[in-house]
């Protein structure tokens, strides 16, 4: 499985659980949508993910921790 598919699957799984969180999750859902859109149109490698997505994923997941 390539990096794009893994990330899209992870984002899909995560977005299914947004209803479990209290508060407004619209911004998080929007960020997930934009990330999935990017992944659908751009090929990424695991090295690219390590360099670039750490900050993006922290933005999505940090408010829920």
mmCIF file with all atom_site columns, C-alpha atoms in Angstrom, residues 1-64:
data_model
loop_
_atom_site.group_PDB
_atom_site.id
_atom_site.type_symbol
_atom_site.label_atom_id
_atom_site.label_alt_id
_atom_site.label_comp_id
_atom_site.label_asym_id
_atom_site.label_entity_id
_atom_site.label_seq_id
_atom_site.pdbx_PDB_ins_code
_atom_site.Cartn_x
_atom_site.Cartn_y
_atom_site.Cartn_z
_atom_site.occupancy
_atom_site.B_iso_or_equiv
_atom_site.pdbx_formal_charge
_atom_site.auth_seq_id
_atom_site.auth_comp_id
_atom_site.auth_asym_id
_atom_site.auth_atom_id
_atom_site.pdbx_PDB_model_num
ATOM 1  C CA . UNK A 1 1  ? 0.000   0.000  0.000  1.00 0.00 ? 1  UNK A CA 1
ATOM 2  C CA . UNK A 1 2  ? 1.421   3.406  -0.925 1.00 0.00 ? 2  UNK A CA 1
ATOM 3  C CA . UNK A 1 3  ? 1.746   6.373  1.426  1.00 0.00 ? 3  UNK A CA 1
ATOM 4  C CA . UNK A 1 4  ? -1.205  8.196  -0.157 1.00 0.00 ? 4  UNK A CA 1
ATOM 5  C CA . UNK A 1 5  ? -3.575  5.295  0.439  1.00 0.00 ? 5  UNK A CA 1
ATOM 6  C CA . UNK A 1 6  ? -2.412  4.812  4.011  1.00 0.00 ? 6  UNK A CA 1
ATOM 7  C CA . UNK A 1 7  ? -2.906  8.478  4.849  1.00 0.00 ? 7  UNK A CA 1
ATOM 8  C CA . UNK A 1 8  ? -6.298  8.683  3.143  1.00 0.00 ? 8  UNK A CA 1
ATOM 9  C CA . UNK A 1 9  ? -7.464  5.561  4.997  1.00 0.00 ? 9  UNK A CA 1
ATOM 10 C CA . UNK A 1 10 ? -6.236  6.986  8.305  1.00 0.00 ? 10 UNK A CA 1
ATOM 11 C CA . UNK A 1 11 ? -7.995  10.297 7.686  1.00 0.00 ? 11 UNK A CA 1
ATOM 12 C CA . UNK A 1 12 ? -11.202 8.486  6.697  1.00 0.00 ? 12 UNK A CA 1
ATOM 13 C CA . UNK A 1 13 ? -11.100 6.409  9.859  1.00 0.00 ? 13 UNK A CA 1
ATOM 14 C CA . UNK A 1 14 ? -10.384 9.440  12.009 1.00 0.00 ? 14 UNK A CA 1
ATOM 15 C CA . UNK A 1 15 ? -13.176 11.488 10.442 1.00 0.00 ? 15 UNK A CA 1
ATOM 16 C CA . UNK A 1 16 ? -15.706 8.759  11.224 1.00 0.00 ? 16 UNK A CA 1
ATOM 17 C CA . UNK A 1 17 ? -15.051 9.353  14.927 1.00 0.00 ? 17 UNK A CA 1
ATOM 18 C CA . UNK A 1 18 ? -15.363 13.151 14.921 1.00 0.00 ? 18 UNK A CA 1
ATOM 19 C CA . UNK A 1 19 ? -18.912 12.889 16.242 1.00 0.00 ? 19 UNK A CA 1
ATOM 20 C CA . UNK A 1 20 ? -17.537 11.431 19.473 1.00 0.00 ? 20 UNK A CA 1
ATOM 21 C CA . UNK A 1 21 ? -15.778 14.694 20.357 1.00 0.00 ? 21 UNK A CA 1
ATOM 22 C CA . UNK A 1 22 ? -17.431 17.564 22.170 1.00 0.00 ? 22 UNK A CA 1
ATOM 23 C CA . UNK A 1 23 ? -17.382 20.994 20.664 1.00 0.00 ? 23 UNK A CA 1
ATOM 24 C CA . UNK A 1 24 ? -17.167 22.317 17.149 1.00 0.00 ? 24 UNK A CA 1
ATOM 25 C CA . UNK A 1 25 ? -15.234 19.971 14.885 1.00 0.00 ? 25 UNK A CA 1
ATOM 26 C CA . UNK A 1 26 ? -16.034 21.802 11.633 1.00 0.00 ? 26 UNK A CA 1
ATOM 27 C CA . UNK A 1 27 ? -12.506 23.213 11.314 1.00 0.00 ? 27 UNK A CA 1
ATOM 28 C CA . UNK A 1 28 ? -11.006 19.769 11.848 1.00 0.00 ? 28 UNK A CA 1
ATOM 29 C CA . UNK A 1 29 ? -13.365 18.201 9.317  1.00 0.00 ? 29 UNK A CA 1
ATOM 30 C CA . UNK A 1 30 ? -12.401 20.922 6.836  1.00 0.00 ? 30 UNK A CA 1
ATOM 31 C CA . UNK A 1 31 ? -8.684  20.298 7.415  1.00 0.00 ? 31 UNK A CA 1
ATOM 32 C CA . UNK A 1 32 ? -9.203  16.561 6.907  1.00 0.00 ? 32 UNK A CA 1
ATOM 33 C CA . UNK A 1 33 ? -11.051 17.245 3.665  1.00 0.00 ? 33 UNK A CA 1
ATOM 34 C CA . UNK A 1 34 ? -8.264  19.490 2.374  1.00 0.00 ? 34 UNK A CA 1
ATOM 35 C CA . UNK A 1 35 ? -5.606  16.923 3.292  1.00 0.00 ? 35 UNK A CA 1
ATOM 36 C CA . UNK A 1 36 ? -7.510  14.156 1.519  1.00 0.00 ? 36 UNK A CA 1
ATOM 37 C CA . UNK A 1 37 ? -7.978  16.379 -1.534 1.00 0.00 ? 37 UNK A CA 1
ATOM 38 C CA . UNK A 1 38 ? -4.244  17.082 -1.630 1.00 0.00 ? 38 UNK A CA 1
ATOM 39 C CA . UNK A 1 39 ? -3.436  13.387 -1.326 1.00 0.00 ? 39 UNK A CA 1
ATOM 40 C CA . UNK A 1 40 ? -5.873  12.528 -4.103 1.00 0.00 ? 40 UNK A CA 1
ATOM 41 C CA . UNK A 1 41 ? -4.059  14.780 -6.553 1.00 0.00 ? 41 UNK A CA 1
ATOM 42 C CA . UNK A 1 42 ? -0.409  14.522 -5.488 1.00 0.00 ? 42 UNK A CA 1
ATOM 43 C CA . UNK A 1 43 ? 1.870   11.548 -5.046 1.00 0.00 ? 43 UNK A CA 1
ATOM 44 C CA . UNK A 1 44 ? 3.751   11.530 -1.779 1.00 0.00 ? 44 UNK A CA 1
ATOM 45 C CA . UNK A 1 45 ? 6.473   9.265  -0.451 1.00 0.00 ? 45 UNK A CA 1
ATOM 46 C CA . UNK A 1 46 ? 7.156   8.267  3.123  1.00 0.00 ? 46 UNK A CA 1
ATOM 47 C CA . UNK A 1 47 ? 10.154  10.646 3.165  1.00 0.00 ? 47 UNK A CA 1
ATOM 48 C CA . UNK A 1 48 ? 7.912   13.486 2.005  1.00 0.00 ? 48 UNK A CA 1
ATOM 49 C CA . UNK A 1 49 ? 5.439   12.630 4.767  1.00 0.00 ? 49 UNK A CA 1
ATOM 50 C CA . UNK A 1 50 ? 8.181   12.736 7.396  1.00 0.00 ? 50 UNK A CA 1
ATOM 51 C CA . UNK A 1 51 ? 9.368   16.145 6.184  1.00 0.00 ? 51 UNK A CA 1
ATOM 52 C CA . UNK A 1 52 ? 6.038   17.849 5.551  1.00 0.00 ? 52 UNK A CA 1
ATOM 53 C CA . UNK A 1 53 ? 3.052   16.221 7.203  1.00 0.00 ? 53 UNK A CA 1
ATOM 54 C CA . UNK A 1 54 ? 4.141   16.130 10.814 1.00 0.00 ? 54 UNK A CA 1
ATOM 55 C CA . UNK A 1 55 ? 3.027   19.715 11.349 1.00 0.00 ? 55 UNK A CA 1
ATOM 56 C CA . UNK A 1 56 ? -0.179  19.302 9.352  1.00 0.00 ? 56 UNK A CA 1
ATOM 57 C CA . UNK A 1 57 ? -1.259  16.224 11.253 1.00 0.00 ? 57 UNK A CA 1
ATOM 58 C CA . UNK A 1 58 ? -0.475  17.894 14.578 1.00 0.00 ? 58 UNK A CA 1
ATOM 59 C CA . UNK A 1 59 ? -2.793  20.748 13.609 1.00 0.00 ? 59 UNK A CA 1
ATOM 60 C CA . UNK A 1 60 ? -5.598  18.274 12.962 1.00 0.00 ? 60 UNK A CA 1
ATOM 61 C CA . UNK A 1 61 ? -5.124  15.980 15.948 1.00 0.00 ? 61 UNK A CA 1
ATOM 62 C CA . UNK A 1 62 ? -3.779  18.283 18.693 1.00 0.00 ? 62 UNK A CA 1
ATOM 63 C CA . UNK A 1 63 ? -7.095  20.029 19.542 1.00 0.00 ? 63 UNK A CA 1
ATOM 64 C CA . UNK A 1 64 ? -8.673  16.653 20.269 1.00 0.00 ? 64 UNK A CA 1
#
